[in-house]
Amino acid sequence: MIQFKRPDGQLVDGYLVEPTDKVNAPGVVVIQEWWGLDDEVKSVAERLAKAGYRALVPDLYRGKLALEAKEAEHLMGDLNFGDAASQDIRGAVQYLKATGSNKVAVTGFCMGGALTVLSACNVPELDGTVVWYGYPPLEYVDAKAITKPMMAHWATHDDFFAVSGVDQLDSKLTEAGAQHEFYRYDAKHAFANPKSDSRGLPPLQYNEAAAKLAWDRTMEFLKNNLSS
């Protein structure tokens, strides 16, 4: 765990994993699902570090963790999304850039996916975004402010983020000329999280094939957009 500064000067805790060869390694800010900074999002950061990236997960819930859905919903409901994107996530990107990463991307899952879309509009320092099955209310998306490439992975059977909203976001970005590639998978929400099946929530389902394909595409995207 480290601490980094937000643009407004407040300190935030974060989970940082460094790759073996960290000299000028590019960075990825990883945004949690609605559960909080749990073992699953930490394992994503560790996986990115193994692939050669400096991975930083900001603790958006300030130490709180949810074990069941009602709790998660409550914590997510209390989160100020605009502040999280423009301060916590921006501060994390700035921290990675100030400590040796020439280029930094943001990626996030579920609630973190929605925050990744907002980051694309609110964090001028980032170099790319990878969104996993989550989007904010579309009126908050300033598509013209998105100047860096975006990749997004969506589930076609998503009970939390309807694929019709994905299509609307796709159109909005296309109209604004924002560089983006959207992939749709025949899967349910949170298909990349191996813990999905143990949550006891019918809308969630892990899909190994979709998860692998989406991860491979993500690795290719990061390589293409973060190589110095």
mmCIF file of C-alpha atoms in Angstrom:
data_model
loop_
_atom_site.group_PDB
_atom_site.id
_atom_site.type_symbol
_atom_site.label_atom_id
_atom_site.label_comp_id
_atom_site.label_asym_id
_atom_site.label_seq_id
_atom_site.Cartn_x
_atom_site.Cartn_y
_atom_site.Cartn_z
ATOM 1 C CA MET A 1 0.000 0.000 0.000
ATOM 2 C CA ILE A 2 1.229 3.493 -0.859
ATOM 3 C CA GLN A 3 -0.185 7.007 -0.591
ATOM 4 C CA PHE A 4 -0.480 9.447 -3.460
ATOM 5 C CA LYS A 5 -1.789 12.993 -3.807
ATOM 6 C CA ARG A 6 -4.942 14.045 -5.586
ATOM 7 C CA PRO A 7 -4.792 17.256 -7.646
ATOM 8 C CA ASP A 8 -6.523 19.029 -4.712
ATOM 9 C CA GLY A 9 -3.739 17.928 -2.347
ATOM 10 C CA GLN A 10 -5.682 15.279 -0.381
ATOM 11 C CA LEU A 11 -3.918 11.949 0.178
ATOM 12 C CA VAL A 12 -5.356 8.652 -1.053
ATOM 13 C CA ASP A 13 -4.209 5.100 -0.294
ATOM 14 C CA GLY A 14 -3.543 2.777 -3.189
ATOM 15 C CA TYR A 15 -2.318 -0.744 -3.888
ATOM 16 C CA LEU A 16 0.784 -0.587 -6.101
ATOM 17 C CA VAL A 17 2.405 -3.576 -7.815
ATOM 18 C CA GLU A 18 5.693 -3.066 -9.630
ATOM 19 C CA PRO A 19 6.946 -5.313 -12.467
ATOM 20 C CA THR A 20 10.336 -7.012 -12.137
ATOM 21 C CA ASP A 21 11.921 -4.596 -14.605
ATOM 22 C CA LYS A 22 10.330 -1.311 -13.650
ATOM 23 C CA VAL A 23 12.684 1.128 -15.383
ATOM 24 C CA ASN A 24 10.340 3.397 -17.360
ATOM 25 C CA ALA A 25 7.651 0.680 -17.314
ATOM 26 C CA PRO A 26 4.278 2.014 -18.469
ATOM 27 C CA GLY A 27 1.517 2.234 -15.877
ATOM 28 C CA VAL A 28 -2.084 1.103 -15.553
ATOM 29 C CA VAL A 29 -4.527 2.489 -12.992
ATOM 30 C CA VAL A 30 -7.001 -0.280 -12.114
ATOM 31 C CA ILE A 31 -10.477 0.649 -10.858
ATOM 32 C CA GLN A 32 -12.343 -1.703 -8.545
ATOM 33 C CA GLU A 33 -15.770 -3.275 -8.937
ATOM 34 C CA TRP A 34 -18.446 -2.111 -6.475
ATOM 35 C CA TRP A 35 -17.063 -4.532 -3.849
ATOM 36 C CA GLY A 36 -14.051 -2.328 -3.073
ATOM 37 C CA LEU A 37 -10.294 -2.929 -3.058
ATOM 38 C CA ASP A 38 -10.617 -6.696 -2.685
ATOM 39 C CA ASP A 39 -8.371 -9.661 -3.505
ATOM 40 C CA GLU A 40 -9.827 -9.966 -6.998
ATOM 41 C CA VAL A 41 -8.928 -6.438 -8.124
ATOM 42 C CA LYS A 42 -5.517 -6.864 -6.458
ATOM 43 C CA SER A 43 -4.986 -10.031 -8.521
ATOM 44 C CA VAL A 44 -5.736 -8.036 -11.710
ATOM 45 C CA ALA A 45 -3.029 -5.546 -10.693
ATOM 46 C CA GLU A 46 -0.615 -8.424 -10.014
ATOM 47 C CA ARG A 47 -1.380 -9.942 -13.398
ATOM 48 C CA LEU A 48 -0.661 -6.607 -15.098
ATOM 49 C CA ALA A 49 2.642 -6.322 -13.207
ATOM 50 C CA LYS A 50 3.625 -9.801 -14.427
ATOM 51 C CA ALA A 51 2.941 -8.523 -17.954
ATOM 52 C CA GLY A 52 5.380 -5.640 -17.374
ATOM 53 C CA TYR A 53 3.130 -2.798 -16.172
ATOM 54 C CA ARG A 54 3.202 -0.752 -12.985
ATOM 55 C CA ALA A 55 -0.317 -1.249 -11.648
ATOM 56 C CA LEU A 56 -1.987 1.046 -9.114
ATOM 57 C CA VAL A 57 -5.436 0.484 -7.577
ATOM 58 C CA PRO A 58 -6.738 3.595 -5.779
ATOM 59 C CA ASP A 59 -8.763 2.821 -2.654
ATOM 60 C CA LEU A 60 -11.950 4.661 -3.639
ATOM 61 C CA TYR A 61 -13.896 3.415 -0.595
ATOM 62 C CA ARG A 62 -11.182 4.519 1.870
ATOM 63 C CA GLY A 63 -10.624 1.107 3.403
ATOM 64 C CA LYS A 64 -14.203 -0.195 3.313
ATOM 65 C CA LEU A 65 -15.035 -3.529 1.673
ATOM 66 C CA ALA A 66 -18.385 -5.073 0.774
ATOM 67 C CA LEU A 67 -19.027 -8.791 1.083
ATOM 68 C CA GLU A 68 -22.590 -8.818 -0.177
ATOM 69 C CA ALA A 69 -24.578 -6.866 -2.762
ATOM 70 C CA LYS A 70 -26.614 -4.593 -0.453
ATOM 71 C CA GLU A 71 -23.448 -3.406 1.227
ATOM 72 C CA ALA A 72 -21.751 -2.873 -2.147
ATOM 73 C CA GLU A 73 -24.741 -0.930 -3.436
ATOM 74 C CA HIS A 74 -24.623 1.294 -0.355
ATOM 75 C CA LEU A 75 -20.892 1.996 -0.709
ATOM 76 C CA MET A 76 -21.245 2.679 -4.435
ATOM 77 C CA GLY A 77 -24.240 4.959 -3.747
ATOM 78 C CA ASP A 78 -22.124 7.018 -1.339
ATOM 79 C CA LEU A 79 -19.301 7.447 -3.852
ATOM 80 C CA ASN A 80 -19.058 10.785 -5.647
ATOM 81 C CA PHE A 81 -18.260 9.563 -9.174
ATOM 82 C CA GLY A 82 -17.169 12.963 -10.507
ATOM 83 C CA ASP A 83 -14.774 13.439 -7.595
ATOM 84 C CA ALA A 84 -13.454 9.864 -7.911
ATOM 85 C CA ALA A 85 -12.689 10.340 -11.626
ATOM 86 C CA SER A 86 -11.313 13.891 -11.568
ATOM 87 C CA GLN A 87 -9.413 13.563 -8.266
ATOM 88 C CA ASP A 88 -8.671 9.981 -7.102
ATOM 89 C CA ILE A 89 -8.121 8.466 -10.542
ATOM 90 C CA ARG A 90 -6.441 11.531 -11.990
ATOM 91 C CA GLY A 91 -4.142 11.652 -8.967
ATOM 92 C CA ALA A 92 -3.242 7.977 -9.513
ATOM 93 C CA VAL A 93 -2.387 8.631 -13.180
ATOM 94 C CA GLN A 94 -0.299 11.668 -12.198
ATOM 95 C CA TYR A 95 1.498 9.627 -9.510
ATOM 96 C CA LEU A 96 2.520 6.905 -11.987
ATOM 97 C CA LYS A 97 3.717 9.521 -14.476
ATOM 98 C CA ALA A 98 5.681 11.394 -11.795
ATOM 99 C CA THR A 99 7.404 8.190 -10.633
ATOM 100 C CA GLY A 100 8.703 6.919 -13.966
ATOM 101 C CA SER A 101 5.895 5.821 -16.288
ATOM 102 C CA ASN A 102 5.934 7.742 -19.570
ATOM 103 C CA LYS A 103 2.487 6.444 -20.483
ATOM 104 C CA VAL A 104 -0.444 5.390 -18.306
ATOM 105 C CA ALA A 105 -3.798 3.793 -19.110
ATOM 106 C CA VAL A 106 -6.894 3.396 -16.924
ATOM 107 C CA THR A 107 -8.948 0.203 -16.756
ATOM 108 C CA GLY A 108 -11.904 -0.750 -14.592
ATOM 109 C CA PHE A 109 -14.627 -3.328 -14.079
ATOM 110 C CA CYS A 110 -18.385 -2.884 -13.482
ATOM 111 C CA MET A 111 -18.587 0.323 -11.380
ATOM 112 C CA GLY A 112 -14.920 0.751 -12.289
ATOM 113 C CA GLY A 113 -15.848 0.492 -15.968
ATOM 114 C CA ALA A 114 -18.263 3.400 -15.566
ATOM 115 C CA LEU A 115 -15.527 5.367 -13.795
ATOM 116 C CA THR A 116 -13.082 4.498 -16.592
ATOM 117 C CA VAL A 117 -15.449 6.093 -19.129
ATOM 118 C CA LEU A 118 -15.644 9.211 -16.917
ATOM 119 C CA SER A 119 -11.850 9.207 -16.588
ATOM 120 C CA ALA A 120 -11.526 9.257 -20.383
ATOM 121 C CA CYS A 121 -13.391 12.600 -20.257
ATOM 122 C CA ASN A 122 -11.810 14.032 -17.075
ATOM 123 C CA VAL A 123 -8.169 12.923 -16.919
ATOM 124 C CA PRO A 124 -6.179 14.683 -19.661
ATOM 125 C CA GLU A 125 -2.934 12.934 -18.648
ATOM 126 C CA LEU A 126 -4.072 9.380 -19.463
ATOM 127 C CA ASP A 127 -2.992 7.644 -22.672
ATOM 128 C CA GLY A 128 -5.818 5.153 -23.151
ATOM 129 C CA THR A 129 -8.700 3.406 -21.398
ATOM 130 C CA VAL A 130 -9.981 -0.175 -21.242
ATOM 131 C CA VAL A 131 -13.584 -0.412 -20.022
ATOM 132 C CA TRP A 132 -15.083 -3.652 -18.684
ATOM 133 C CA TYR A 133 -18.905 -3.900 -18.659
ATOM 134 C CA GLY A 134 -19.816 -0.611 -17.029
ATOM 135 C CA TYR A 135 -20.895 2.860 -18.180
ATOM 136 C CA PRO A 136 -22.144 5.991 -16.369
ATOM 137 C CA PRO A 137 -25.406 7.821 -17.183
ATOM 138 C CA LEU A 138 -24.708 8.938 -20.741
ATOM 139 C CA GLU A 139 -25.513 12.601 -20.058
ATOM 140 C CA TYR A 140 -22.296 12.714 -17.989
ATOM 141 C CA VAL A 141 -20.157 11.527 -20.901
ATOM 142 C CA ASP A 142 -18.512 14.469 -22.680
ATOM 143 C CA ALA A 143 -17.507 12.489 -25.756
ATOM 144 C CA LYS A 144 -15.700 15.441 -27.342
ATOM 145 C CA ALA A 145 -13.319 15.489 -24.355
ATOM 146 C CA ILE A 146 -12.157 11.920 -25.127
ATOM 147 C CA THR A 147 -8.921 12.365 -27.046
ATOM 148 C CA LYS A 148 -7.170 9.053 -26.342
ATOM 149 C CA PRO A 149 -8.055 5.557 -27.606
ATOM 150 C CA MET A 150 -10.632 3.488 -25.740
ATOM 151 C CA MET A 151 -11.259 -0.255 -25.827
ATOM 152 C CA ALA A 152 -14.364 -1.653 -24.159
ATOM 153 C CA HIS A 153 -15.643 -5.148 -23.359
ATOM 154 C CA TRP A 154 -19.406 -5.595 -22.962
ATOM 155 C CA ALA A 155 -21.694 -8.485 -22.050
ATOM 156 C CA THR A 156 -24.739 -8.901 -24.293
ATOM 157 C CA HIS A 157 -26.759 -10.454 -21.422
ATOM 158 C CA ASP A 158 -25.953 -7.784 -18.831
ATOM 159 C CA ASP A 159 -28.761 -7.090 -16.324
ATOM 160 C CA PHE A 160 -26.875 -4.163 -14.770
ATOM 161 C CA PHE A 161 -25.657 -2.337 -17.886
ATOM 162 C CA ALA A 162 -28.067 -2.908 -20.762
ATOM 163 C CA VAL A 163 -26.485 -3.483 -24.148
ATOM 164 C CA SER A 164 -28.873 -0.827 -25.567
ATOM 165 C CA GLY A 165 -26.933 1.720 -23.479
ATOM 166 C CA VAL A 166 -23.711 0.351 -24.939
ATOM 167 C CA ASP A 167 -25.083 0.998 -28.428
ATOM 168 C CA GLN A 168 -26.021 4.571 -27.435
ATOM 169 C CA LEU A 169 -22.562 5.183 -25.999
ATOM 170 C CA ASP A 170 -21.018 3.706 -29.148
ATOM 171 C CA SER A 171 -23.045 6.139 -31.310
ATOM 172 C CA LYS A 172 -22.189 9.082 -29.066
ATOM 173 C CA LEU A 173 -18.455 8.381 -29.320
ATOM 174 C CA THR A 174 -18.665 7.802 -33.082
ATOM 175 C CA GLU A 175 -20.473 11.138 -33.566
ATOM 176 C CA ALA A 176 -17.787 12.942 -31.552
ATOM 177 C CA GLY A 177 -14.986 11.253 -33.509
ATOM 178 C CA ALA A 178 -13.587 9.574 -30.379
ATOM 179 C CA GLN A 179 -11.255 6.674 -31.200
ATOM 180 C CA HIS A 180 -12.828 3.560 -29.710
ATOM 181 C CA GLU A 181 -13.265 -0.157 -30.296
ATOM 182 C CA PHE A 182 -16.191 -1.934 -28.634
ATOM 183 C CA TYR A 183 -16.356 -5.713 -28.265
ATOM 184 C CA ARG A 184 -19.553 -7.534 -27.298
ATOM 185 C CA TYR A 185 -19.431 -11.000 -25.721
ATOM 186 C CA ASP A 186 -22.178 -13.604 -25.450
ATOM 187 C CA ALA A 187 -21.911 -13.518 -21.658
ATOM 188 C CA LYS A 188 -23.382 -12.151 -18.433
ATOM 189 C CA HIS A 189 -22.202 -9.263 -16.262
ATOM 190 C CA ALA A 190 -18.766 -9.624 -14.589
ATOM 191 C CA PHE A 191 -17.800 -12.426 -16.994
ATOM 192 C CA ALA A 192 -14.071 -11.807 -16.371
ATOM 193 C CA ASN A 193 -14.246 -12.213 -12.591
ATOM 194 C CA PRO A 194 -13.602 -15.839 -11.487
ATOM 195 C CA LYS A 195 -15.445 -15.071 -8.231
ATOM 196 C CA SER A 196 -18.697 -14.171 -10.019
ATOM 197 C CA ASP A 197 -20.246 -17.630 -9.636
ATOM 198 C CA SER A 198 -19.690 -17.703 -5.859
ATOM 199 C CA ARG A 199 -21.471 -14.383 -5.217
ATOM 200 C CA GLY A 200 -24.946 -15.945 -5.261
ATOM 201 C CA LEU A 201 -26.216 -13.298 -7.715
ATOM 202 C CA PRO A 202 -27.927 -14.719 -10.840
ATOM 203 C CA PRO A 203 -26.939 -11.750 -13.097
ATOM 204 C CA LEU A 204 -23.243 -12.549 -12.561
ATOM 205 C CA GLN A 205 -21.471 -15.379 -14.348
ATOM 206 C CA TYR A 206 -17.827 -16.104 -15.033
ATOM 207 C CA ASN A 207 -17.113 -17.003 -18.663
ATOM 208 C CA GLU A 208 -13.596 -18.334 -19.106
ATOM 209 C CA ALA A 209 -13.492 -18.130 -22.915
ATOM 210 C CA ALA A 210 -14.824 -14.550 -23.019
ATOM 211 C CA ALA A 211 -12.504 -13.538 -20.174
ATOM 212 C CA LYS A 212 -9.445 -14.891 -21.987
ATOM 213 C CA LEU A 213 -10.346 -13.272 -25.317
ATOM 214 C CA ALA A 214 -11.020 -9.905 -23.643
ATOM 215 C CA TRP A 215 -7.750 -10.094 -21.699
ATOM 216 C CA ASP A 216 -5.743 -10.956 -24.839
ATOM 217 C CA ARG A 217 -7.317 -7.996 -26.648
ATOM 218 C CA THR A 218 -6.522 -5.767 -23.658
ATOM 219 C CA MET A 219 -2.862 -6.855 -23.671
ATOM 220 C CA GLU A 220 -2.620 -6.039 -27.381
ATOM 221 C CA PHE A 221 -4.264 -2.627 -26.827
ATOM 222 C CA LEU A 222 -1.914 -1.746 -23.942
ATOM 223 C CA LYS A 223 1.123 -2.831 -25.935
ATOM 224 C CA ASN A 224 0.058 -0.683 -28.912
ATOM 225 C CA ASN A 225 -0.848 2.419 -26.894
ATOM 226 C CA LEU A 226 1.625 2.459 -24.004
ATOM 227 C CA SER A 227 4.871 1.488 -25.699
ATOM 228 C CA SER A 228 7.156 4.517 -25.575
#
